[in-house]
Coordinates of C-alpha atoms in Angstrom, one line a residue:
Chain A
X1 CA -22.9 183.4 57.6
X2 CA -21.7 182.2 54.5
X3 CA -24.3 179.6 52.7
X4 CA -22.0 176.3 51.3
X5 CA -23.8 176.4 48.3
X6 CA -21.7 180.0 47.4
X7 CA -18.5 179.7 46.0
X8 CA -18.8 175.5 46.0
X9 CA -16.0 174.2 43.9
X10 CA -15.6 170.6 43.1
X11 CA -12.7 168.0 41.1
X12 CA -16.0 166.0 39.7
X13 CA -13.8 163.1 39.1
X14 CA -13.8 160.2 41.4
X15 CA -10.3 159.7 41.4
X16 CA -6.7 161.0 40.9
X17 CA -4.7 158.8 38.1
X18 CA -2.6 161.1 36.6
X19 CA -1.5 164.9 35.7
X20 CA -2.3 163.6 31.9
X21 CA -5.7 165.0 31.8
X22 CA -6.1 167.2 34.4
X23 CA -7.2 171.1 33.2
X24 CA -5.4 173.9 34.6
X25 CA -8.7 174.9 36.8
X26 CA -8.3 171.3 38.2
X27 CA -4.9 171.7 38.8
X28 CA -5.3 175.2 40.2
X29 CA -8.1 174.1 42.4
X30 CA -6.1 171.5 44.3
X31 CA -2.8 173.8 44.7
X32 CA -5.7 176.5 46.1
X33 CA -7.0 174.2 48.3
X34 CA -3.1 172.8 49.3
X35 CA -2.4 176.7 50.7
X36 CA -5.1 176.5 52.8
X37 CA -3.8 173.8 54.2
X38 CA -0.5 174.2 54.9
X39 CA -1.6 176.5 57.7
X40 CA -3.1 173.6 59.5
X41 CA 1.0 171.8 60.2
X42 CA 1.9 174.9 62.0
X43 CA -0.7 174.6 64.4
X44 CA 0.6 173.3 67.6
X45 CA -2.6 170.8 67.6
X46 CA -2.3 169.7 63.9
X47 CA -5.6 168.0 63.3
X48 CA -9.3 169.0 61.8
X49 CA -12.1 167.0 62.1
X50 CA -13.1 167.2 58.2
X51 CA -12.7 163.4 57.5
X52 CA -13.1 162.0 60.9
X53 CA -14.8 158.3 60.2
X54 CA -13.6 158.3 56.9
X55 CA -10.7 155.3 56.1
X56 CA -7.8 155.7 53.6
X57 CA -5.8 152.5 52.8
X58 CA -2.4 153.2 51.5
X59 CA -1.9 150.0 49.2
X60 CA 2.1 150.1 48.5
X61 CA 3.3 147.5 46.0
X62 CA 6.4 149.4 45.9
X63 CA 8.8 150.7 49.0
X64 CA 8.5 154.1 50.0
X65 CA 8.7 155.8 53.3
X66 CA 8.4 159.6 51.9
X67 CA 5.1 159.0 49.7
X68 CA 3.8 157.1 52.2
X69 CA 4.7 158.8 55.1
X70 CA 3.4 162.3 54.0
X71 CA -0.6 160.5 52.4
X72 CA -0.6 158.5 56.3
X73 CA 0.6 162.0 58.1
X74 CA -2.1 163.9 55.7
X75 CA -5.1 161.8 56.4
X76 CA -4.5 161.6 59.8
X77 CA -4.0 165.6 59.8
X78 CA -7.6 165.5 58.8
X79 CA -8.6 163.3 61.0
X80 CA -9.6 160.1 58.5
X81 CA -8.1 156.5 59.7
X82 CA -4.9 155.1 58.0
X83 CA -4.5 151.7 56.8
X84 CA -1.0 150.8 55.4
X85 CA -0.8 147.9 53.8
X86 CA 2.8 146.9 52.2
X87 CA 2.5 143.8 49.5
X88 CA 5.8 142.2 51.2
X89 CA 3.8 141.5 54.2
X90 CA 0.7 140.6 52.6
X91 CA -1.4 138.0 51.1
X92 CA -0.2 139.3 47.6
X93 CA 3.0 137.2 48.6
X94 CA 0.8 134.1 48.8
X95 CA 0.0 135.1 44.9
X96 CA -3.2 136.8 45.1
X97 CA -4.0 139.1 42.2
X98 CA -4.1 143.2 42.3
X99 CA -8.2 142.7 41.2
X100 CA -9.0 140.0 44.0
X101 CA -6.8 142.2 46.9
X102 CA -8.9 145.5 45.1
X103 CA -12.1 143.4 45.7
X104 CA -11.4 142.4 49.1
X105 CA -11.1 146.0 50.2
X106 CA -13.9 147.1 48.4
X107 CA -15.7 144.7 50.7
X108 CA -14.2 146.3 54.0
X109 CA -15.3 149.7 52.2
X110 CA -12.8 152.3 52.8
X111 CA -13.5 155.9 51.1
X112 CA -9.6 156.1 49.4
X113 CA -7.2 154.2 48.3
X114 CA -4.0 155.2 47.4
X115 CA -1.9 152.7 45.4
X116 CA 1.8 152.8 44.4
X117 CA 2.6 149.5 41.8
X118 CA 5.3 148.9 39.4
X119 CA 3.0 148.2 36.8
X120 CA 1.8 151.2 34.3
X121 CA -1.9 151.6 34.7
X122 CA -2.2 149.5 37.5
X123 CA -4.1 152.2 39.5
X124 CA -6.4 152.5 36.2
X125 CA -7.2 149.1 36.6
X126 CA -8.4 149.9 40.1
X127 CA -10.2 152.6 39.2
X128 CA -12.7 151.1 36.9
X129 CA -13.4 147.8 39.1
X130 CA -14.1 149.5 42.8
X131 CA -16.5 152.2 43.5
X132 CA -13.7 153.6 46.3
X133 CA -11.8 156.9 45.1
X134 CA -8.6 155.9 44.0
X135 CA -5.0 158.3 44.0
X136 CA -2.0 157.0 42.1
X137 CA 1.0 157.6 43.8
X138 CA 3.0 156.5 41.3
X139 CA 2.8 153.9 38.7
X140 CA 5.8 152.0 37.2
X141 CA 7.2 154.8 35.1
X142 CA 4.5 156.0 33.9
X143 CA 3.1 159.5 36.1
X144 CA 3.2 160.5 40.1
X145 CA 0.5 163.1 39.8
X146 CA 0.9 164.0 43.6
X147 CA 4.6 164.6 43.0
X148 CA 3.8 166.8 40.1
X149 CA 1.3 168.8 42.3
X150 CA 3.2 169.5 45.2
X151 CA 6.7 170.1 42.5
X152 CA 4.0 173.1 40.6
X153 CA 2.8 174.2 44.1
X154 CA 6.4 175.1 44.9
X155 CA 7.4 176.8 41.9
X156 CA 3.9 178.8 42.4
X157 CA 4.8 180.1 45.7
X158 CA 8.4 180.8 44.8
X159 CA 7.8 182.1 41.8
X160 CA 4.3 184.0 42.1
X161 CA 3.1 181.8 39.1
X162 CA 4.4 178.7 36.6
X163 CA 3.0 180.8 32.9
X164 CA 6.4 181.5 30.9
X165 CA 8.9 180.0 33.1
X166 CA 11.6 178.0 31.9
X167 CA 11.8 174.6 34.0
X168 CA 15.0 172.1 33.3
X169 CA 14.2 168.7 34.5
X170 CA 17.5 167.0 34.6
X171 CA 18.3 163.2 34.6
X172 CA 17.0 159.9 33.7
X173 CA 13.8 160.9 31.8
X174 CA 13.1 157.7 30.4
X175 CA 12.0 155.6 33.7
X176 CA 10.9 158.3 35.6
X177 CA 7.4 158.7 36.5
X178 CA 8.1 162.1 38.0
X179 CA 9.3 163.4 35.3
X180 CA 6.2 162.7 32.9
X181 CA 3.9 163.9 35.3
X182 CA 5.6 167.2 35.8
X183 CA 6.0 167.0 31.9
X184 CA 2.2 166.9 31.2
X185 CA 1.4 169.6 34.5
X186 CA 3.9 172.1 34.0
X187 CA 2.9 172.4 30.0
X188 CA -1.0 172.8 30.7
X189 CA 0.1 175.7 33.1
X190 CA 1.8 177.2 30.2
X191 CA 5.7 176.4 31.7
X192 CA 8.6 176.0 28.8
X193 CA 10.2 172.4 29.5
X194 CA 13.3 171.6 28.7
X195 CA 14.1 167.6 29.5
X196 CA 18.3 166.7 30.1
X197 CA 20.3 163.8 30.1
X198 CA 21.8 161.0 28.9
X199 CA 20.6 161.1 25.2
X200 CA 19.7 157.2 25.7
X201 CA 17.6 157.5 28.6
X202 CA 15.3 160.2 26.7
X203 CA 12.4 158.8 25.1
X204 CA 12.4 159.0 21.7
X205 CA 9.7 161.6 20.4
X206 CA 9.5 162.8 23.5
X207 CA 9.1 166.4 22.0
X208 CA 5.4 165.7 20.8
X209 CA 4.8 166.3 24.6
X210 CA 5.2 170.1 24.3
X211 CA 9.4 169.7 25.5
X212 CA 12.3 170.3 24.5
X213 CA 15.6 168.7 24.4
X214 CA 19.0 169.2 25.8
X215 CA 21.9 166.6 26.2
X216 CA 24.2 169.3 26.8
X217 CA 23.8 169.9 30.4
X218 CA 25.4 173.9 30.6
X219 CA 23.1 174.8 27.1
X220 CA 20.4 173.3 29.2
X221 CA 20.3 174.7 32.3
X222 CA 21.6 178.0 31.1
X223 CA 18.5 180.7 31.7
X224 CA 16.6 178.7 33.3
X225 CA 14.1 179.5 36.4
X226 CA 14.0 176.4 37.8
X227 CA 16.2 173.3 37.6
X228 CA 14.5 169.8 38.9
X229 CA 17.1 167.2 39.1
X230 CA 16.1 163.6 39.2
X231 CA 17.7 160.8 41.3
X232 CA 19.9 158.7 38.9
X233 CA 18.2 155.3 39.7
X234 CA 21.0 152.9 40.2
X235 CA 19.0 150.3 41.8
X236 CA 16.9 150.3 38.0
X237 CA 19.3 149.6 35.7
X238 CA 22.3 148.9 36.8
X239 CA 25.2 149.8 34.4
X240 CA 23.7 149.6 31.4
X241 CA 23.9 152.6 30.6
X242 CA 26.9 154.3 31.9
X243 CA 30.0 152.4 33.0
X244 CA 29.9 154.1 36.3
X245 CA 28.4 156.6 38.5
X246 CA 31.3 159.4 38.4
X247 CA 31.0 159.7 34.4
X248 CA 27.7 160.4 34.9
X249 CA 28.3 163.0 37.4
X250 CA 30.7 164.7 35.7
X251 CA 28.2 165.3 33.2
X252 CA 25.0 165.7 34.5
X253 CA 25.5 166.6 38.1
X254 CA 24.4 169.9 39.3
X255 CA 27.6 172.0 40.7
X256 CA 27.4 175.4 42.2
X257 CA 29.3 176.5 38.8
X258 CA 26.5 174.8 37.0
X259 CA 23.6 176.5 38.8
X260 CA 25.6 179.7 38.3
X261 CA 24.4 179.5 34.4
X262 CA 20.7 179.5 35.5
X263 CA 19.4 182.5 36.4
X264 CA 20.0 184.4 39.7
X265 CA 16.7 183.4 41.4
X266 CA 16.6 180.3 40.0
X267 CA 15.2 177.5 42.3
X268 CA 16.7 173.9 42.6
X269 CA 14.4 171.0 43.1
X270 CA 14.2 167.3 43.9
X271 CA 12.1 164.9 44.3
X272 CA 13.9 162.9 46.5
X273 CA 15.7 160.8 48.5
X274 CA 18.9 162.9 47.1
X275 CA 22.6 161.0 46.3
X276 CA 24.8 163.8 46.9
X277 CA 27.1 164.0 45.1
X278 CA 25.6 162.0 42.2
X279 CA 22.9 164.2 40.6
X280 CA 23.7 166.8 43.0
X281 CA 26.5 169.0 44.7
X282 CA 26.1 168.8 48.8
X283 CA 26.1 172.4 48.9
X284 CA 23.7 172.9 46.0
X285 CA 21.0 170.5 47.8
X286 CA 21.4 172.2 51.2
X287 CA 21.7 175.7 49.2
X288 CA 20.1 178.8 49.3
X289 CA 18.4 178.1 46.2
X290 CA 17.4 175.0 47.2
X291 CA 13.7 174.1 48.1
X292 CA 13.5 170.5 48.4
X293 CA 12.7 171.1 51.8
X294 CA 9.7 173.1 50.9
X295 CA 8.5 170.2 48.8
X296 CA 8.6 167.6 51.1
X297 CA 5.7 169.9 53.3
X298 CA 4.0 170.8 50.2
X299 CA 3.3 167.5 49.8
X300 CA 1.6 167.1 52.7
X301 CA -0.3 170.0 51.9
X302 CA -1.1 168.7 48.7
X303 CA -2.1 165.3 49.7
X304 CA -4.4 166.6 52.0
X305 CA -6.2 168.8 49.9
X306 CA -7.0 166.0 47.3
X307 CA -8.2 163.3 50.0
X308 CA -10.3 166.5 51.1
X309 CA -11.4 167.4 47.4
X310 CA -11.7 163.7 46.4
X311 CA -13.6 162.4 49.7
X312 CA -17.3 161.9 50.2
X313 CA -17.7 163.5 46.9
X314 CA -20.5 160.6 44.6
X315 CA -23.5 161.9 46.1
Chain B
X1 CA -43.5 184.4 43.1
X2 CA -41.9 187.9 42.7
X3 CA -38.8 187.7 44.1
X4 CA -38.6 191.4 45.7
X5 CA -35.4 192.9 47.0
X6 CA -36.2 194.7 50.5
X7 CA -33.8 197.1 52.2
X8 CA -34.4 196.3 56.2
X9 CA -31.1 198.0 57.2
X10 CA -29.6 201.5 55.9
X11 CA -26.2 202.3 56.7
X12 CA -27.3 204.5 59.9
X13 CA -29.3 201.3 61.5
X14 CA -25.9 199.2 61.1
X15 CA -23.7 201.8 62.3
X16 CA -25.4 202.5 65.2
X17 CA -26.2 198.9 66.0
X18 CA -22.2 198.6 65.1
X19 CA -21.4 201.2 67.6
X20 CA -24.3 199.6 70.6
X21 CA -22.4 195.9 69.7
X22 CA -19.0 197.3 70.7
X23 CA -20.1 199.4 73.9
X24 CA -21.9 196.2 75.1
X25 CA -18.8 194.6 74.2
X26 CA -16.6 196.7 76.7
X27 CA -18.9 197.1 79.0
X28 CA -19.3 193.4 79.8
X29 CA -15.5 193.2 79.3
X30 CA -15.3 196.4 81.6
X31 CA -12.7 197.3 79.2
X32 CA -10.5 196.0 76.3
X33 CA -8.4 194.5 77.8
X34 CA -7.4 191.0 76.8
X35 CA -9.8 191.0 74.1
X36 CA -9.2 189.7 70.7
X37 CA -11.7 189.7 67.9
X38 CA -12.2 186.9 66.0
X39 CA -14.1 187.2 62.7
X40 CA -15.5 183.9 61.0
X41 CA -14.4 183.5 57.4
X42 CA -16.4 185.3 55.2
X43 CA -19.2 187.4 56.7
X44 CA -17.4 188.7 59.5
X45 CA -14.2 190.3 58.5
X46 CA -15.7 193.4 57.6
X47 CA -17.7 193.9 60.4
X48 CA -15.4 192.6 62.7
X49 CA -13.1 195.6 61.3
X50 CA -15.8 198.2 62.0
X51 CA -16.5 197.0 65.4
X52 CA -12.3 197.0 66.1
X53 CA -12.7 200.2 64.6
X54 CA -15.3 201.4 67.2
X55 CA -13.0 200.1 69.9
X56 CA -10.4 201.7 69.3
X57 CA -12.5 205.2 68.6
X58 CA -14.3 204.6 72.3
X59 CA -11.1 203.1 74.3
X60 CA -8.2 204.3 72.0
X61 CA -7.1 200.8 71.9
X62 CA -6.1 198.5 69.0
X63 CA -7.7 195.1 70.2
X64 CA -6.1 192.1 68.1
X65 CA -7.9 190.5 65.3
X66 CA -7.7 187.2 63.7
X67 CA -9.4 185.3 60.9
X68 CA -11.3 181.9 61.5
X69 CA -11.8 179.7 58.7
X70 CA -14.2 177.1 59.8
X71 CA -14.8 175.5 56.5
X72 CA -13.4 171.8 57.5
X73 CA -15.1 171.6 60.9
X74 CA -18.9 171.9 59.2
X75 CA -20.6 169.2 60.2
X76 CA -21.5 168.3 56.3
X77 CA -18.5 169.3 54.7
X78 CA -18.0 165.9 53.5
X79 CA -21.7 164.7 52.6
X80 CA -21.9 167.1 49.7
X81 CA -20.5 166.4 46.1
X82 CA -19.2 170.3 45.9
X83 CA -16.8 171.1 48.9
X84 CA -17.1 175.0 49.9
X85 CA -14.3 177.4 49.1
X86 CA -11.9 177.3 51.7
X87 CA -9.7 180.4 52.8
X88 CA -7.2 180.5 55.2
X89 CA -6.8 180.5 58.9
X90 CA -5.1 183.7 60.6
X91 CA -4.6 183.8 64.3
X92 CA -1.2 184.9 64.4
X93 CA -1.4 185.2 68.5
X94 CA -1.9 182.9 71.1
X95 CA -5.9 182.5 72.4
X96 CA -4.8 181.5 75.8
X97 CA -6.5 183.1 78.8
X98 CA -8.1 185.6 76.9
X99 CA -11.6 186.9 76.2
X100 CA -12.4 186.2 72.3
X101 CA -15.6 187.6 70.8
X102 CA -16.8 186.1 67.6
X103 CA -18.3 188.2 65.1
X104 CA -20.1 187.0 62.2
X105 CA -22.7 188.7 59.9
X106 CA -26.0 186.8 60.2
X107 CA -26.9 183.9 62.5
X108 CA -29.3 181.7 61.1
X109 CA -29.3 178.0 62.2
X110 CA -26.0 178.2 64.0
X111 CA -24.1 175.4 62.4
X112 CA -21.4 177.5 60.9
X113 CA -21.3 179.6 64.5
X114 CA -21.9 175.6 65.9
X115 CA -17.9 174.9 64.8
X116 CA -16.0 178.1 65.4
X117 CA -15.5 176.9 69.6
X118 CA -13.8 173.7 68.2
X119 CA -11.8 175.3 66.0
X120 CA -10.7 177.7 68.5
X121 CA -10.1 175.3 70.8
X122 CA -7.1 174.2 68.4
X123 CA -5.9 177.0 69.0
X124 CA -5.4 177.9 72.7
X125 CA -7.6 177.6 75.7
X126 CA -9.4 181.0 76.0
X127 CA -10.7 182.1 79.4
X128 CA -14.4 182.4 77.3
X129 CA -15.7 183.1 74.1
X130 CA -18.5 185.2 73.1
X131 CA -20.5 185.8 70.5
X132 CA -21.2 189.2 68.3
X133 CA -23.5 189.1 65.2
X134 CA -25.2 191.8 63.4
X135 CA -28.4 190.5 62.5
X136 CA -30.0 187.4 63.6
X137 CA -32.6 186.1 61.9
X138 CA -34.2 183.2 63.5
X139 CA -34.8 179.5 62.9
X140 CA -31.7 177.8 65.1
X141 CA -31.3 174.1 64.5
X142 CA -28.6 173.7 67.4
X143 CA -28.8 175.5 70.5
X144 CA -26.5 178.7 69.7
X145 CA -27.0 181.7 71.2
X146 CA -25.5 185.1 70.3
X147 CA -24.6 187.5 73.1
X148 CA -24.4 190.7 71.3
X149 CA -26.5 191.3 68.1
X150 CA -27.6 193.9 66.2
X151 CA -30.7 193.4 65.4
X152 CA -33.3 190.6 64.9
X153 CA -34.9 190.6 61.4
X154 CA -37.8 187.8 61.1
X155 CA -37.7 186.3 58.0
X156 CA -38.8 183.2 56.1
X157 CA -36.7 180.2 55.9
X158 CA -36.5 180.1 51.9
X159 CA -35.5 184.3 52.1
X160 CA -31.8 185.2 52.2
X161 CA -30.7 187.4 53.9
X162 CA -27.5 189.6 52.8
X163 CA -25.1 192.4 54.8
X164 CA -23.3 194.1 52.7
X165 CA -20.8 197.1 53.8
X166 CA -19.6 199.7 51.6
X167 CA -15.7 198.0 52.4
X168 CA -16.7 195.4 49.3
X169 CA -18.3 197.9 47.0
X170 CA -22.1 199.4 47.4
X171 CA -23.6 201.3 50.3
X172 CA -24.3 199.5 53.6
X173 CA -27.2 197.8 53.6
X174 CA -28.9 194.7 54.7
X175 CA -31.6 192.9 52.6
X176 CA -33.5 190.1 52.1
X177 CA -34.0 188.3 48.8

């Protein structure tokens, strides 16, 4: 018999906002918990009671069917009720406010809400006016702390650690959320970051974050254990910035002759959805080296393990 | 109150008891076959170890062992602030049809035993399930039986009560605190 009270661990906050402030034990706490978990999708029945009763509303200002998809399939792994609620089909189209729709569901009480909105800080907002658990999954372009998880659970398992590694994250830095996040995670667990692209679409200063950077995409990637590649986000800003998409393949797209500078165990990663082609080679993505694969059910793994860590937990 | 450390088990009362458990084991079973061991995440891995050990010493047999970690179907995993540790899950087989024994260390008020079944269940349809603990030490909240045990050590609701085997360091020993 083994007493709860031995070896009780616990992520004391009440919710997930961001990879910003989270200590390596926190971090290595949840990507613990995550392994134990992935055991439970290979089960033929793929479901443990641990949240039954317990209702998690996925509040999604922004399309996703990934994100949203994996928190749904992870909570109802556990056996907690889903709620999706998309603000296209809502009442937030007849112009009600994020803090009168947060109020409203406070009064239904759910235990978790997860919220993806284009605004920064949005989720922070949340936070502070319900008592509910709240997990960002992604805030305009500020952090995607789940992303950033299930990115460093990856690298753990395919590297035996993240300490000392040297992680090239590759594309438009400036607007993406993934890439700050993994920014702020992969430095508290000691990673060296290199950030490449487009010298406009890195944020100035950017280096007080602990990072360095790379326009040069071969001196970038050159050494490197792991190379993240982010999609080039057409649908963002258009063509401001480069006159078309083939220009800016042809200098920051990962090739097989690219990748061959990195070293010879090197891993490829993506956040997803992929442009082939674009950011990325065909036969890089689908690759030997490639684990986007592996993200996408580390991510399930990870969600589950903070709506686990983060559940029931203000008594 | 003095908190005094008594020794109620020396390493020859567990080994024999060890040894009794697994030839009550096989005689119920008339045999090993189809048996599989299952040992509940932490207490029982060693001595579900030994007792394989014995097994395979009395009927030259290598019966199949698994891991059960039952730490998300505890019935108050989710009321408490701290969540307990969780390890992992191995039952690399299929539980279908065949005759699992549980083995944990202690018994006490049978809620952890109370959700090993249901996790089991997730994981085949056994033909039954039986239980093996070493000591058992009174005070059931649930209705949780074992069917082999070691021994039965009274003891007072506030004590603990620890196994330790000599696998994790020490001598064998069982004591209450």
């Amino acid at each position: 018999m083994t007493p709860a009270s031995d070896n009780a661990i616990t992520l004391t906050r009440k919710d997930l906002l961001g990879l910003k402030d989270l200590s390596r034990d926190e971090i290595n706490l949840v990507l613990d918990t995550a392994e134990s978990f992935k055991e439970i999708s290979t089960r033929t029945i793929k479901k443990v009671p641990t949240l039954r009763g317990t209702t998690v509303i996925n509040l999604f200002y922004e399309a996703s069917t990934r994100t949203r998809t994996s928190f749904e399939i992870a909570a109802k792994r556990l056996s907690a009720d889903t709620v999706n609620i998309s603000a296209s089909t809502s009442s937030v189209v007849k112009g009600e406010t994020l803090v009168d729709t947060a109020k409203t569901l406070e009064a239904m009480n759910p235990d978790i809400i997860v919220i993806r909105h284009s605004c920064a800080g949005a989720p922070h907002i949340l936070a502070r006016l319900v008592s509910q658990s709240i997990i960002n999954a992604g805030d305009g372009f500020h952090e995607h702390p789940t992303q950033a998880l299930l990115d460093l659970l990856t690298i753990r398992q395919r590297k035996g650690g993240i300490e000392g590694l040297k992680v090239v994250i590759v594309g438009d830095i400036q607007h993406s959320r993934v890439a700050r996040s993994n920014v702020y995670g992969m430095t508290t667990m000691g990673a060296r970051v290199t950030l490449c692209g487009p010298a406009i679409l890195i944020p100035r200063s950017v280096e007080q974050m602990g990072v360095t950077v790379e326009t040069d995409m071969k001196k970038a990637v050159r050494g490197a254990d792991v190379v993240m590649m982010l999609r080039m986000q057409f649908e963002r800003q258009r063509s401001i910035v480069f006159p078309s998409i083939r220009e800016y393949s042809q200098l920051f797209c990962l090739t097989g002759d690219t990748l061959e500078l990195a070293k010879k165990d090197a891993i490829v990663m993506h956040p997803g959805p992929i442009n082939r082609g674009t950011e990325i080679a065909p036969e890089v993505a689908d690759g030997p080296r490639s684990v986007i694969l592996d993200q996408v059910s580390n991510g399930v793994a990870v969600r589950m393990a903070l709506l686990y860590l983060l559940a029931g937990g203000r008594q | 109150m003095e908190n005094k450390k008594r020794i109620v088990m020396d390493a020859d009362r567990i080994d024999r008891s060890i040894s009794r458990i697994a030839y009550e084991m096989l005689e119920d079973n008339k045999g090993a076959e189809d048996m599989i061991v299952i040992a509940i995440r932490t207490g029982g891995i060693l001595l579900a170890r030994r007792i394989r050990e014995k097994i395979s010493h009395i009927e030259g047999v290598e019966v199949p062992l698994g891991i059960l970690d039952i730490t998300l179907y505890r019935d108050d995993v989710i009321m408490r602030g701290k969540k307990p540790k969780m390890g992992e899950t191995d039952i690399p087989f299929s539980l279908d049809d065949k005759r699992v024994i549980l083995v944990d260390d202690v018994i006490f008020t049978g809620r952890t035993i109370r959700a090993a079944p249901d996790a089991l269940m997730d994981f085949g349809r056994p033909r039954l399930i039986r239980l093996a603990v070493l000591v058992d030490r009174g005070h059931r909240e649930l209705p949780i039986q074992p069917d082999y045990v070691g021994e039965k050590l009274p003891s007072a609701f506030w004590e603990e009560v620890s196994v330790n085997l000599s696998e994790s360091g020490g001598s064998d020993e069982v004591l209450i605190l």
